PDB file of C-alpha atoms in Angstrom:
ATOM      1  CA  MET A   1      13.614  -7.847 -10.361  1.00 63.00           C
ATOM      2  CA  LYS A   2      11.850  -5.055  -8.529  1.00 73.00           C
ATOM      3  CA  ASN A   3       8.743  -5.138 -10.911  1.00 89.00           C
ATOM      4  CA  SER A   4       8.370  -8.851 -10.673  1.00 92.00           C
ATOM      5  CA  SER A   5       8.820  -8.806  -6.859  1.00 93.00           C
ATOM      6  CA  LEU A   6       6.208  -6.130  -6.497  1.00 95.00           C
ATOM      7  CA  LYS A   7       3.842  -7.896  -8.827  1.00 96.00           C
ATOM      8  CA  PHE A   8       4.128 -11.055  -6.841  1.00 96.00           C
ATOM      9  CA  TYR A   9       3.469  -9.054  -3.621  1.00 97.00           C
ATOM     10  CA  ASP A  10       0.379  -7.545  -5.323  1.00 97.00           C
ATOM     11  CA  TYR A  11      -0.820 -11.094  -5.828  1.00 98.00           C
ATOM     12  CA  HIS A  12      -0.397 -11.741  -2.120  1.00 98.00           C
ATOM     13  CA  ILE A  13      -2.647  -8.778  -1.310  1.00 98.00           C
ATOM     14  CA  TRP A  14      -5.118  -9.799  -3.982  1.00 98.00           C
ATOM     15  CA  ALA A  15      -5.394 -13.288  -2.744  1.00 98.00           C
ATOM     16  CA  ASN A  16      -5.713 -12.303   0.964  1.00 98.00           C
ATOM     17  CA  ASN A  17      -8.429  -9.808  -0.033  1.00 98.00           C
ATOM     18  CA  LYS A  18     -10.248 -12.543  -1.945  1.00 98.00           C
ATOM     19  CA  VAL A  19     -10.250 -14.668   1.263  1.00 98.00           C
ATOM     20  CA  PHE A  20     -11.496 -11.870   3.433  1.00 98.00           C
ATOM     21  CA  ALA A  21     -14.294 -10.947   0.920  1.00 98.00           C
ATOM     22  CA  HIS A  22     -15.231 -14.606   0.783  1.00 98.00           C
ATOM     23  CA  LEU A  23     -15.317 -14.881   4.540  1.00 98.00           C
ATOM     24  CA  GLN A  24     -17.552 -11.856   4.843  1.00 97.00           C
ATOM     25  CA  THR A  25     -20.217 -13.736   2.894  1.00 97.00           C
ATOM     26  CA  LEU A  26     -20.251 -16.563   5.330  1.00 97.00           C
ATOM     27  CA  PRO A  27     -21.887 -16.829   8.762  1.00 96.00           C
ATOM     28  CA  GLN A  28     -19.888 -14.870  11.398  1.00 90.00           C
ATOM     29  CA  ASN A  29     -19.000 -17.824  13.530  1.00 95.00           C
ATOM     30  CA  VAL A  30     -17.199 -19.694  10.605  1.00 97.00           C
ATOM     31  CA  THR A  31     -13.923 -18.026  11.329  1.00 97.00           C
ATOM     32  CA  THR A  32     -13.857 -19.030  14.878  1.00 97.00           C
ATOM     33  CA  GLU A  33     -15.333 -22.516  14.515  1.00 96.00           C
ATOM     34  CA  GLU A  34     -12.844 -25.154  15.778  1.00 96.00           C
ATOM     35  CA  VAL A  35     -11.542 -27.597  13.177  1.00 96.00           C
ATOM     36  CA  THR A  36      -8.839 -30.247  13.115  1.00 93.00           C
ATOM     37  CA  SER A  37      -6.116 -28.617  11.092  1.00 92.00           C
ATOM     38  CA  VAL A  38      -2.800 -26.808  11.157  1.00 92.00           C
ATOM     39  CA  PHE A  39      -4.477 -24.221  13.310  1.00 96.00           C
ATOM     40  CA  PRO A  40      -7.595 -24.487  15.493  1.00 97.00           C
ATOM     41  CA  SER A  41      -9.605 -22.048  13.443  1.00 98.00           C
ATOM     42  CA  ILE A  42      -9.622 -19.897  10.333  1.00 98.00           C
ATOM     43  CA  LYS A  43      -9.137 -16.862  12.497  1.00 98.00           C
ATOM     44  CA  ASP A  44      -6.188 -18.324  14.206  1.00 98.00           C
ATOM     45  CA  THR A  45      -4.634 -18.956  10.740  1.00 98.00           C
ATOM     46  CA  LEU A  46      -5.286 -15.447   9.669  1.00 98.00           C
ATOM     47  CA  VAL A  47      -3.718 -14.057  12.864  1.00 98.00           C
ATOM     48  CA  HIS A  48      -0.666 -16.275  12.269  1.00 97.00           C
ATOM     49  CA  MET A  49      -0.288 -15.018   8.691  1.00 98.00           C
ATOM     50  CA  TYR A  50      -0.570 -11.466   9.934  1.00 97.00           C
ATOM     51  CA  VAL A  51       2.027 -11.899  12.728  1.00 96.00           C
ATOM     52  CA  VAL A  52       4.520 -13.703  10.353  1.00 95.00           C
ATOM     53  CA  ASP A  53       4.104 -10.972   7.669  1.00 96.00           C
ATOM     54  CA  HIS A  54       4.652  -8.396  10.350  1.00 93.00           C
ATOM     55  CA  GLY A  55       7.796 -10.152  11.385  1.00 90.00           C
ATOM     56  CA  TRP A  56       9.074 -10.096   7.702  1.00 92.00           C
ATOM     57  CA  LEU A  57       8.344  -6.372   7.577  1.00 93.00           C
ATOM     58  CA  SER A  58      10.506  -5.819  10.581  1.00 89.00           C
ATOM     59  CA  THR A  59      13.222  -7.926   8.888  1.00 88.00           C
ATOM     60  CA  ILE A  60      12.994  -5.757   5.763  1.00 91.00           C
ATOM     61  CA  LEU A  61      13.140  -2.651   7.839  1.00 88.00           C
ATOM     62  CA  ARG A  62      16.228  -4.053   9.587  1.00 83.00           C
ATOM     63  CA  ASP A  63      14.346  -3.816  12.922  1.00 75.00           C
ATOM     64  CA  GLU A  64      15.701  -7.016  14.452  1.00 63.00           C
ATOM     65  CA  SER A  65      15.760  -6.995  18.206  1.00 63.00           C
ATOM     66  CA  SER A  66      18.980  -8.002  19.885  1.00 58.00           C
ATOM     67  CA  ASP A  67      16.967  -9.952  22.487  1.00 64.00           C
ATOM     68  CA  ILE A  68      15.046 -13.041  21.478  1.00 69.00           C
ATOM     69  CA  ASP A  69      12.779 -12.738  24.568  1.00 74.00           C
ATOM     70  CA  GLU A  70      11.889  -9.176  23.615  1.00 77.00           C
ATOM     71  CA  MET A  71      11.040 -10.276  20.094  1.00 76.00           C
ATOM     72  CA  LYS A  72       8.866 -13.224  21.421  1.00 80.00           C
ATOM     73  CA  GLU A  73       7.047 -10.724  23.648  1.00 84.00           C
ATOM     74  CA  ARG A  74       6.306  -8.374  20.757  1.00 84.00           C
ATOM     75  CA  VAL A  75       4.981 -11.294  18.724  1.00 84.00           C
ATOM     76  CA  GLU A  76       2.677 -12.361  21.607  1.00 92.00           C
ATOM     77  CA  VAL A  77       1.311  -8.798  22.044  1.00 92.00           C
ATOM     78  CA  LEU A  78       0.857  -8.494  18.314  1.00 93.00           C
ATOM     79  CA  ALA A  79      -1.022 -11.839  18.153  1.00 95.00           C
ATOM     80  CA  GLU A  80      -3.200 -11.005  21.151  1.00 96.00           C
ATOM     81  CA  SER A  81      -4.121  -7.574  19.591  1.00 95.00           C
ATOM     82  CA  ALA A  82      -4.995  -9.219  16.257  1.00 96.00           C
ATOM     83  CA  GLN A  83      -7.005 -11.982  17.924  1.00 96.00           C
ATOM     84  CA  LYS A  84      -9.266  -9.382  19.618  1.00 96.00           C
ATOM     85  CA  GLN A  85     -10.454  -8.163  16.093  1.00 96.00           C
ATOM     86  CA  ASP A  86     -13.418  -9.301  14.274  1.00 95.00           C
ATOM     87  CA  ILE A  87     -12.841 -10.317  10.595  1.00 95.00           C
ATOM     88  CA  THR A  88     -13.378  -6.620   9.450  1.00 96.00           C
ATOM     89  CA  GLY A  89     -10.849  -5.376  12.030  1.00 97.00           C
ATOM     90  CA  LEU A  90      -8.393  -8.069  11.051  1.00 97.00           C
ATOM     91  CA  GLN A  91      -8.604  -7.079   7.456  1.00 98.00           C
ATOM     92  CA  LYS A  92      -7.966  -3.507   8.420  1.00 98.00           C
ATOM     93  CA  LEU A  93      -4.756  -4.668  10.203  1.00 97.00           C
ATOM     94  CA  TYR A  94      -3.721  -6.398   7.050  1.00 98.00           C
ATOM     95  CA  ASP A  95      -4.455  -3.281   4.892  1.00 98.00           C
ATOM     96  CA  ASP A  96      -2.371  -1.146   7.177  1.00 98.00           C
ATOM     97  CA  LEU A  97       0.382  -3.701   7.005  1.00 98.00           C
ATOM     98  CA  TYR A  98       0.320  -3.642   3.202  1.00 98.00           C
ATOM     99  CA  LEU A  99       0.813   0.056   3.293  1.00 98.00           C
ATOM    100  CA  GLU A 100       3.800  -0.327   5.500  1.00 97.00           C
ATOM    101  CA  PHE A 101       5.251  -2.898   3.174  1.00 97.00           C
ATOM    102  CA  ARG A 102       4.784  -0.532   0.219  1.00 97.00           C
ATOM    103  CA  GLU A 103       6.634   2.254   2.005  1.00 97.00           C
ATOM    104  CA  ALA A 104       9.450  -0.200   2.845  1.00 96.00           C
ATOM    105  CA  PHE A 105       9.585  -1.393  -0.773  1.00 96.00           C
ATOM    106  CA  ASN A 106       9.843   2.183  -2.036  1.00 95.00           C
ATOM    107  CA  GLU A 107      13.163   2.450  -0.058  1.00 94.00           C
ATOM    108  CA  ILE A 108      14.714  -0.562  -1.681  1.00 94.00           C
ATOM    109  CA  ASN A 109      16.728   0.167  -4.843  1.00 92.00           C
ATOM    110  CA  ASP A 110      17.961  -3.386  -5.617  1.00 94.00           C
ATOM    111  CA  PHE A 111      15.642  -6.214  -4.831  1.00 94.00           C
ATOM    112  CA  ASP A 112      18.524  -8.676  -5.590  1.00 94.00           C
ATOM    113  CA  GLN A 113      20.626  -7.054  -2.924  1.00 91.00           C
ATOM    114  CA  ILE A 114      21.682  -9.737  -0.447  1.00 92.00           C
ATOM    115  CA  GLU A 115      21.079  -8.955   3.192  1.00 87.00           C
ATOM    116  CA  SER A 116      22.134 -10.803   6.336  1.00 85.00           C
ATOM    117  CA  ILE A 117      19.092 -11.418   8.389  1.00 81.00           C
ATOM    118  CA  PHE A 118      17.969 -13.470  11.454  1.00 72.00           C
ATOM    119  CA  PHE A 119      20.897 -12.327  13.548  1.00 67.00           C
ATOM    120  CA  GLY A 120      23.302 -13.073  10.674  1.00 70.00           C
ATOM    121  CA  GLN A 121      22.147 -16.645  10.218  1.00 81.00           C
ATOM    122  CA  LEU A 122      20.683 -16.213   6.708  1.00 86.00           C
ATOM    123  CA  ASP A 123      21.817 -14.322   3.679  1.00 91.00           C
ATOM    124  CA  CYS A 124      19.095 -13.716   1.112  1.00 93.00           C
ATOM    125  CA  SER A 125      17.766 -11.019  -1.330  1.00 94.00           C
ATOM    126  CA  TYR A 126      14.722  -8.896  -0.808  1.00 95.00           C
ATOM    127  CA  HIS A 127      13.257 -10.743  -3.713  1.00 95.00           C
ATOM    128  CA  ASP A 128      13.658 -14.040  -1.702  1.00 95.00           C
ATOM    129  CA  MET A 129      12.067 -12.495   1.299  1.00 94.00           C
ATOM    130  CA  ILE A 130       9.065 -11.465  -0.756  1.00 96.00           C
ATOM    131  CA  THR A 131       8.799 -14.910  -2.466  1.00 96.00           C
ATOM    132  CA  HIS A 132       8.842 -16.462   1.117  1.00 96.00           C
ATOM    133  CA  ILE A 133       6.025 -14.070   2.308  1.00 97.00           C
ATOM    134  CA  VAL A 134       3.895 -14.885  -0.714  1.00 98.00           C
ATOM    135  CA  ASN A 135       4.558 -18.660  -0.500  1.00 98.00           C
ATOM    136  CA  HIS A 136       3.800 -18.713   3.222  1.00 98.00           C
ATOM    137  CA  GLY A 137       0.515 -16.926   2.552  1.00 98.00           C
ATOM    138  CA  THR A 138      -0.339 -19.348  -0.238  1.00 98.00           C
ATOM    139  CA  TYR A 139       0.272 -22.283   2.006  1.00 98.00           C
ATOM    140  CA  HIS A 140      -2.092 -20.938   4.644  1.00 98.00           C
ATOM    141  CA  ARG A 141      -4.738 -19.750   2.239  1.00 98.00           C
ATOM    142  CA  GLY A 142      -4.834 -23.464   1.250  1.00 97.00           C
ATOM    143  CA  ASN A 143      -5.153 -24.408   4.844  1.00 97.00           C
ATOM    144  CA  ILE A 144      -8.122 -21.984   5.084  1.00 98.00           C
ATOM    145  CA  THR A 145      -9.854 -23.607   2.026  1.00 97.00           C
ATOM    146  CA  ALA A 146      -9.453 -27.075   3.653  1.00 97.00           C
ATOM    147  CA  MET A 147     -10.906 -25.655   6.984  1.00 98.00           C
ATOM    148  CA  LEU A 148     -13.837 -24.247   5.036  1.00 98.00           C
ATOM    149  CA  ARG A 149     -14.476 -27.538   3.333  1.00 97.00           C
ATOM    150  CA  GLN A 150     -14.376 -29.282   6.760  1.00 96.00           C
ATOM    151  CA  LEU A 151     -17.046 -26.738   7.778  1.00 97.00           C
ATOM    152  CA  GLU A 152     -19.035 -27.633   4.661  1.00 97.00           C
ATOM    153  CA  PHE A 153     -18.372 -24.252   2.881  1.00 98.00           C
ATOM    154  CA  THR A 154     -16.500 -23.718  -0.384  1.00 97.00           C
ATOM    155  CA  GLY A 155     -13.321 -21.763  -0.607  1.00 96.00           C
ATOM    156  CA  CYS A 156     -12.431 -19.187  -3.258  1.00 97.00           C
ATOM    157  CA  ASN A 157      -9.992 -19.223  -6.154  1.00 97.00           C
ATOM    158  CA  THR A 158      -6.748 -17.536  -5.155  1.00 97.00           C
ATOM    159  CA  ASP A 159      -4.540 -19.102  -7.691  1.00 96.00           C
ATOM    160  CA  TYR A 160      -1.843 -16.957  -9.233  1.00 96.00           C
ATOM    161  CA  GLY A 161      -3.382 -17.650 -12.670  1.00 96.00           C
ATOM    162  CA  ALA A 162      -6.610 -16.258 -11.545  1.00 96.00           C
ATOM    163  CA  PHE A 163      -4.811 -13.171 -10.372  1.00 97.00           C
ATOM    164  CA  LEU A 164      -3.046 -12.821 -13.754  1.00 96.00           C
ATOM    165  CA  PHE A 165      -6.419 -13.187 -15.650  1.00 95.00           C
ATOM    166  CA  GLU A 166      -8.066 -10.592 -13.437  1.00 94.00           C
ATOM    167  CA  GLN A 167      -5.153  -8.174 -13.904  1.00 92.00           C
ATOM    168  CA  GLN A 168      -5.370  -8.546 -17.668  1.00 91.00           C
ATOM    169  CA  LYS A 169      -8.943  -7.465 -17.730  1.00 83.00           C
TER     170      LYS A 169
END
């Protein structure tokens, strides 16, 4: 299961990078333009995705805080820090996070191993965690495409099939 989990995570990186590359071709203010959607702006969506992925990395690393308030504070600090970045700086944060995930994945021998997470409230495998991370990203990349359309811009193709075609070349 390790290879399929890592391939699926590679897709997540590829799809996020496609979105960032596409956003770099658009006017700078597009990412901060307010829209009626799940989040008030594309940048807010990207910050949310980053913070949630960061939280999953902490989970994989078994770095669960014993204090909910402390965890909430860490999330707020992380979100504020990411929010201060322009789109290039935000992509750099993502790139650094991908490297941290890779290091964590290198330490996992069995991706089907069941772990007790979220203060013992959920038992799931590393493969399930990665599947959630990728699905969460897919959902919000769809939000970004909808936001771009509201702003009269096109999105970009981040379908898993497009990833497979590109990998085959």
